[in-house]
């Protein structure tokens, strides 16, 4: 597992639930997809801010396993946006030292999109400055269920002793197996819920909820929230020494 300490005493791994695109568009009398486009543009600024803020790992929630419940038009628009985003941003991400990974279930995604995701992961595999993980068709419960299925297969094949299964065993089967746990989870748009994001991994994460809608979320607001994190005392169940 990777070292999680950041130089500035801030969070080394920040996870963001990028919420509020639809309301942002609605406030402007525009279609929801307009908000998603504005939201996608924000990602670059936040990724760029990470090195100076001591953030080595950034994980962003782009599409949940529950988001298929939206209209076919919105889902199709989002899938097109993801394809365009990868094509447009790939070279800049590579040049800026960003290593991109995707988590979530790829089975239900269009093959064209999956091919672009695979390509971006391979293209940036040599980078180490910022580790950007994009959660796409991701759900925490779905991830644990898929991990359990793979673990059960190993047991059935006689390669894993069920008596040896503990927390670290299950962690190895999760989509996030190579990532440290998030130190801080931020949700924009004022909703105070986690909506099935990184359930297992966030057991001891700190949470910050901001009323700012995702398309309005700037690097300054990001820095301000990280500043607040530095003042928090994390005890992990122990008593302060
Ligand atoms: C978050 O914005 C983006 C996705 C879930 C894809 P929303 O689309 O949920 O925006 P609101 O919550 O309706 O404002
Ligand atoms: C969570 O936002 C998912 C993403 C940001 C991708 P939602 O807008 O889907 O969550 P709920 O429905 O308000 O809980
Ligand atoms: Mg929402």
PDB file of N, CA, C and O in Angstrom, residues 132-175:
ATOM      1  N   UNK A 132      -4.779  10.227 -10.379  1.00  0.00           N
ATOM      2  CA  UNK A 132      -6.192  10.580 -10.551  1.00  0.00           C
ATOM      3  C   UNK A 132      -6.995   9.313 -10.810  1.00  0.00           C
ATOM      4  O   UNK A 132      -6.732   8.581 -11.759  1.00  0.00           O
ATOM      5  N   UNK A 133      -7.960   9.063  -9.956  1.00  0.00           N
ATOM      6  CA  UNK A 133      -8.827   7.899 -10.148  1.00  0.00           C
ATOM      7  C   UNK A 133     -10.236   8.389 -10.431  1.00  0.00           C
ATOM      8  O   UNK A 133     -10.784   9.198  -9.680  1.00  0.00           O
ATOM      9  N   UNK A 134     -10.789   7.911 -11.531  1.00  0.00           N
ATOM     10  CA  UNK A 134     -12.128   8.335 -11.945  1.00  0.00           C
ATOM     11  C   UNK A 134     -13.098   7.179 -11.710  1.00  0.00           C
ATOM     12  O   UNK A 134     -12.909   6.085 -12.253  1.00  0.00           O
ATOM     13  N   UNK A 135     -14.093   7.429 -10.863  1.00  0.00           N
ATOM     14  CA  UNK A 135     -15.090   6.402 -10.551  1.00  0.00           C
ATOM     15  C   UNK A 135     -16.227   6.497 -11.567  1.00  0.00           C
ATOM     16  O   UNK A 135     -16.985   7.467 -11.583  1.00  0.00           O
ATOM     17  N   UNK A 136     -16.320   5.499 -12.420  1.00  0.00           N
ATOM     18  CA  UNK A 136     -17.276   5.543 -13.531  1.00  0.00           C
ATOM     19  C   UNK A 136     -18.063   4.229 -13.558  1.00  0.00           C
ATOM     20  O   UNK A 136     -17.473   3.164 -13.689  1.00  0.00           O
ATOM     21  N   UNK A 137     -19.359   4.335 -13.444  1.00  0.00           N
ATOM     22  CA  UNK A 137     -20.225   3.187 -13.140  1.00  0.00           C
ATOM     23  C   UNK A 137     -19.716   2.504 -11.875  1.00  0.00           C
ATOM     24  O   UNK A 137     -19.492   1.300 -11.832  1.00  0.00           O
ATOM     25  N   UNK A 138     -19.514   3.335 -10.872  1.00  0.00           N
ATOM     26  CA  UNK A 138     -18.999   2.881  -9.586  1.00  0.00           C
ATOM     27  C   UNK A 138     -20.085   2.941  -8.512  1.00  0.00           C
ATOM     28  O   UNK A 138     -20.834   3.924  -8.416  1.00  0.00           O
ATOM     29  N   UNK A 139     -20.127   1.913  -7.688  1.00  0.00           N
ATOM     30  CA  UNK A 139     -20.967   1.912  -6.492  1.00  0.00           C
ATOM     31  C   UNK A 139     -20.206   1.140  -5.427  1.00  0.00           C
ATOM     32  O   UNK A 139     -19.622   0.093  -5.718  1.00  0.00           O
ATOM     33  N   UNK A 140     -20.188   1.633  -4.212  1.00  0.00           N
ATOM     34  CA  UNK A 140     -19.438   0.972  -3.146  1.00  0.00           C
ATOM     35  C   UNK A 140     -19.940  -0.441  -2.873  1.00  0.00           C
ATOM     36  O   UNK A 140     -19.157  -1.383  -2.724  1.00  0.00           O
ATOM     37  N   UNK A 141     -21.256  -0.603  -2.843  1.00  0.00           N
ATOM     38  CA  UNK A 141     -21.810  -1.935  -2.583  1.00  0.00           C
ATOM     39  C   UNK A 141     -21.528  -2.877  -3.743  1.00  0.00           C
ATOM     40  O   UNK A 141     -21.192  -4.047  -3.547  1.00  0.00           O
ATOM     41  N   UNK A 142     -21.666  -2.345  -4.950  1.00  0.00           N
ATOM     42  CA  UNK A 142     -21.379  -3.150  -6.141  1.00  0.00           C
ATOM     43  C   UNK A 142     -19.917  -3.595  -6.133  1.00  0.00           C
ATOM     44  O   UNK A 142     -19.606  -4.748  -6.470  1.00  0.00           O
ATOM     45  N   UNK A 143     -19.034  -2.697  -5.742  1.00  0.00           N
ATOM     46  CA  UNK A 143     -17.606  -3.027  -5.698  1.00  0.00           C
ATOM     47  C   UNK A 143     -17.330  -4.153  -4.697  1.00  0.00           C
ATOM     48  O   UNK A 143     -16.597  -5.105  -4.997  1.00  0.00           O
ATOM     49  N   UNK A 144     -17.940  -4.051  -3.510  1.00  0.00           N
ATOM     50  CA  UNK A 144     -17.733  -5.090  -2.490  1.00  0.00           C
ATOM     51  C   UNK A 144     -18.328  -6.422  -2.977  1.00  0.00           C
ATOM     52  O   UNK A 144     -17.728  -7.484  -2.795  1.00  0.00           O
ATOM     53  N   UNK A 145     -19.467  -6.367  -3.649  1.00  0.00           N
ATOM     54  CA  UNK A 145     -20.084  -7.593  -4.172  1.00  0.00           C
ATOM     55  C   UNK A 145     -19.194  -8.228  -5.244  1.00  0.00           C
ATOM     56  O   UNK A 145     -18.981  -9.451  -5.247  1.00  0.00           O
ATOM     57  N   UNK A 146     -18.650  -7.403  -6.144  1.00  0.00           N
ATOM     58  CA  UNK A 146     -17.778  -7.949  -7.194  1.00  0.00           C
ATOM     59  C   UNK A 146     -16.492  -8.520  -6.583  1.00  0.00           C
ATOM     60  O   UNK A 146     -15.978  -9.544  -7.019  1.00  0.00           O
ATOM     61  N   UNK A 147     -15.971  -7.811  -5.567  1.00  0.00           N
ATOM     62  CA  UNK A 147     -14.752  -8.291  -4.890  1.00  0.00           C
ATOM     63  C   UNK A 147     -15.021  -9.641  -4.223  1.00  0.00           C
ATOM     64  O   UNK A 147     -14.197 -10.563  -4.296  1.00  0.00           O
ATOM     65  N   UNK A 148     -16.184  -9.753  -3.596  1.00  0.00           N
ATOM     66  CA  UNK A 148     -16.547 -10.990  -2.903  1.00  0.00           C
ATOM     67  C   UNK A 148     -16.665 -12.145  -3.891  1.00  0.00           C
ATOM     68  O   UNK A 148     -16.250 -13.271  -3.615  1.00  0.00           O
ATOM     69  N   UNK A 149     -17.222 -11.841  -5.060  1.00  0.00           N
ATOM     70  CA  UNK A 149     -17.353 -12.879  -6.088  1.00  0.00           C
ATOM     71  C   UNK A 149     -15.973 -13.396  -6.505  1.00  0.00           C
ATOM     72  O   UNK A 149     -15.744 -14.603  -6.603  1.00  0.00           O
ATOM     73  N   UNK A 150     -15.038 -12.469  -6.719  1.00  0.00           N
ATOM     74  CA  UNK A 150     -13.680 -12.888  -7.128  1.00  0.00           C
ATOM     75  C   UNK A 150     -12.990 -13.676  -6.011  1.00  0.00           C
ATOM     76  O   UNK A 150     -12.307 -14.665  -6.262  1.00  0.00           O
ATOM     77  N   UNK A 151     -13.216 -13.209  -4.779  1.00  0.00           N
ATOM     78  CA  UNK A 151     -12.621 -13.901  -3.628  1.00  0.00           C
ATOM     79  C   UNK A 151     -13.193 -15.317  -3.520  1.00  0.00           C
ATOM     80  O   UNK A 151     -12.445 -16.291  -3.317  1.00  0.00           O
ATOM     81  N   UNK A 152     -14.504 -15.440  -3.711  1.00  0.00           N
ATOM     82  CA  UNK A 152     -15.157 -16.753  -3.613  1.00  0.00           C
ATOM     83  C   UNK A 152     -14.626 -17.705  -4.683  1.00  0.00           C
ATOM     84  O   UNK A 152     -14.463 -18.906  -4.440  1.00  0.00           O
ATOM     85  N   UNK A 153     -14.351 -17.145  -5.865  1.00  0.00           N
ATOM     86  CA  UNK A 153     -13.788 -17.983  -6.943  1.00  0.00           C
ATOM     87  C   UNK A 153     -12.423 -18.535  -6.543  1.00  0.00           C
ATOM     88  O   UNK A 153     -12.103 -19.682  -6.849  1.00  0.00           O
ATOM     89  N   UNK A 154     -11.622 -17.709  -5.876  1.00  0.00           N
ATOM     90  CA  UNK A 154     -10.300 -18.153  -5.435  1.00  0.00           C
ATOM     91  C   UNK A 154     -10.423 -19.280  -4.406  1.00  0.00           C
ATOM     92  O   UNK A 154      -9.662 -20.238  -4.426  1.00  0.00           O
ATOM     93  N   UNK A 155     -11.411 -19.138  -3.506  1.00  0.00           N
ATOM     94  CA  UNK A 155     -11.662 -20.185  -2.504  1.00  0.00           C
ATOM     95  C   UNK A 155     -12.103 -21.463  -3.216  1.00  0.00           C
ATOM     96  O   UNK A 155     -11.577 -22.553  -2.956  1.00  0.00           O
ATOM     97  N   UNK A 156     -13.053 -21.320  -4.156  1.00  0.00           N
ATOM     98  CA  UNK A 156     -13.593 -22.490  -4.863  1.00  0.00           C
ATOM     99  C   UNK A 156     -12.493 -23.217  -5.644  1.00  0.00           C
ATOM    100  O   UNK A 156     -12.517 -24.434  -5.776  1.00  0.00           O
ATOM    101  N   UNK A 157     -11.529 -22.433  -6.147  1.00  0.00           N
ATOM    102  CA  UNK A 157     -10.443 -23.029  -6.940  1.00  0.00           C
ATOM    103  C   UNK A 157      -9.348 -23.615  -6.038  1.00  0.00           C
ATOM    104  O   UNK A 157      -8.367 -24.159  -6.534  1.00  0.00           O
ATOM    105  N   UNK A 158      -9.516 -23.463  -4.735  1.00  0.00           N
ATOM    106  CA  UNK A 158      -8.547 -24.022  -3.793  1.00  0.00           C
ATOM    107  C   UNK A 158      -7.294 -23.176  -3.627  1.00  0.00           C
ATOM    108  O   UNK A 158      -6.311 -23.614  -3.055  1.00  0.00           O
ATOM    109  N   UNK A 159      -7.340 -21.948  -4.125  1.00  0.00           N
ATOM    110  CA  UNK A 159      -6.152 -21.092  -4.022  1.00  0.00           C
ATOM    111  C   UNK A 159      -6.159 -20.198  -2.784  1.00  0.00           C
ATOM    112  O   UNK A 159      -5.184 -19.533  -2.485  1.00  0.00           O
ATOM    113  N   UNK A 160      -7.292 -20.161  -2.117  1.00  0.00           N
ATOM    114  CA  UNK A 160      -7.405 -19.299  -0.934  1.00  0.00           C
ATOM    115  C   UNK A 160      -8.099 -20.066   0.178  1.00  0.00           C
ATOM    116  O   UNK A 160      -9.164 -20.661  -0.030  1.00  0.00           O
ATOM    117  N   UNK A 161      -7.479 -20.039   1.367  1.00  0.00           N
ATOM    118  CA  UNK A 161      -8.042 -20.726   2.527  1.00  0.00           C
ATOM    119  C   UNK A 161      -9.066 -19.796   3.184  1.00  0.00           C
ATOM    120  O   UNK A 161      -8.703 -18.700   3.620  1.00  0.00           O
ATOM    121  N   UNK A 162     -10.345 -20.189   3.250  1.00  0.00           N
ATOM    122  CA  UNK A 162     -11.352 -19.297   3.831  1.00  0.00           C
ATOM    123  C   UNK A 162     -11.006 -18.847   5.249  1.00  0.00           C
ATOM    124  O   UNK A 162     -11.354 -17.743   5.650  1.00  0.00           O
ATOM    125  N   UNK A 163     -10.302 -19.701   5.998  1.00  0.00           N
ATOM    126  CA  UNK A 163      -9.927 -19.337   7.379  1.00  0.00           C
ATOM    127  C   UNK A 163      -8.941 -18.177   7.412  1.00  0.00           C
ATOM    128  O   UNK A 163      -8.791 -17.509   8.431  1.00  0.00           O
ATOM    129  N   UNK A 164      -8.262 -17.938   6.301  1.00  0.00           N
ATOM    130  CA  UNK A 164      -7.249 -16.872   6.279  1.00  0.00           C
ATOM    131  C   UNK A 164      -7.847 -15.524   5.892  1.00  0.00           C
ATOM    132  O   UNK A 164      -7.170 -14.499   5.924  1.00  0.00           O
ATOM    133  N   UNK A 165      -9.123 -15.500   5.506  1.00  0.00           N
ATOM    134  CA  UNK A 165      -9.726 -14.253   5.015  1.00  0.00           C
ATOM    135  C   UNK A 165      -9.889 -13.246   6.143  1.00  0.00           C
ATOM    136  O   UNK A 165     -10.481 -13.533   7.176  1.00  0.00           O
ATOM    137  N   UNK A 166      -9.305 -12.070   5.939  1.00  0.00           N
ATOM    138  CA  UNK A 166      -9.476 -10.966   6.898  1.00  0.00           C
ATOM    139  C   UNK A 166      -9.667  -9.667   6.113  1.00  0.00           C
ATOM    140  O   UNK A 166      -9.860  -9.704   4.896  1.00  0.00           O
ATOM    141  N   UNK A 167      -9.610  -8.520   6.785  1.00  0.00           N
ATOM    142  CA  UNK A 167      -9.850  -7.241   6.114  1.00  0.00           C
ATOM    143  C   UNK A 167      -8.896  -7.005   4.943  1.00  0.00           C
ATOM    144  O   UNK A 167      -9.304  -6.520   3.893  1.00  0.00           O
ATOM    145  N   UNK A 168      -7.629  -7.340   5.148  1.00  0.00           N
ATOM    146  CA  UNK A 168      -6.670  -7.058   4.068  1.00  0.00           C
ATOM    147  C   UNK A 168      -6.908  -7.956   2.860  1.00  0.00           C
ATOM    148  O   UNK A 168      -6.654  -7.551   1.732  1.00  0.00           O
ATOM    149  N   UNK A 169      -7.433  -9.157   3.097  1.00  0.00           N
ATOM    150  CA  UNK A 169      -7.730 -10.045   1.966  1.00  0.00           C
ATOM    151  C   UNK A 169      -8.780  -9.394   1.077  1.00  0.00           C
ATOM    152  O   UNK A 169      -8.613  -9.284  -0.136  1.00  0.00           O
ATOM    153  N   UNK A 170      -9.865  -8.935   1.683  1.00  0.00           N
ATOM    154  CA  UNK A 170     -10.937  -8.340   0.888  1.00  0.00           C
ATOM    155  C   UNK A 170     -10.430  -7.075   0.187  1.00  0.00           C
ATOM    156  O   UNK A 170     -10.741  -6.846  -0.989  1.00  0.00           O
ATOM    157  N   UNK A 171      -9.626  -6.281   0.885  1.00  0.00           N
ATOM    158  CA  UNK A 171      -9.084  -5.050   0.305  1.00  0.00           C
ATOM    159  C   UNK A 171      -8.344  -5.339  -1.007  1.00  0.00           C
ATOM    160  O   UNK A 171      -8.428  -4.567  -1.946  1.00  0.00           O
ATOM    161  N   UNK A 172      -7.674  -6.480  -1.052  1.00  0.00           N
ATOM    162  CA  UNK A 172      -6.897  -6.849  -2.249  1.00  0.00           C
ATOM    163  C   UNK A 172      -7.783  -7.096  -3.462  1.00  0.00           C
ATOM    164  O   UNK A 172      -7.337  -6.995  -4.593  1.00  0.00           O
ATOM    165  N   UNK A 173      -9.051  -7.423  -3.247  1.00  0.00           N
ATOM    166  CA  UNK A 173      -9.951  -7.729  -4.351  1.00  0.00           C
ATOM    167  C   UNK A 173     -10.781  -6.512  -4.789  1.00  0.00           C
ATOM    168  O   UNK A 173     -11.545  -6.590  -5.741  1.00  0.00           O
ATOM    169  N   UNK A 174     -10.638  -5.402  -4.090  1.00  0.00           N
ATOM    170  CA  UNK A 174     -11.409  -4.202  -4.449  1.00  0.00           C
ATOM    171  C   UNK A 174     -10.792  -3.517  -5.672  1.00  0.00           C
ATOM    172  O   UNK A 174      -9.601  -3.694  -5.966  1.00  0.00           O
ATOM    173  N   UNK A 175     -11.597  -2.686  -6.357  1.00  0.00           N
ATOM    174  CA  UNK A 175     -11.089  -1.924  -7.515  1.00  0.00           C
ATOM    175  C   UNK A 175      -9.943  -1.015  -7.092  1.00  0.00           C
ATOM    176  O   UNK A 175      -9.087  -0.665  -7.886  1.00  0.00           O
TER     177      UNK A 175
END
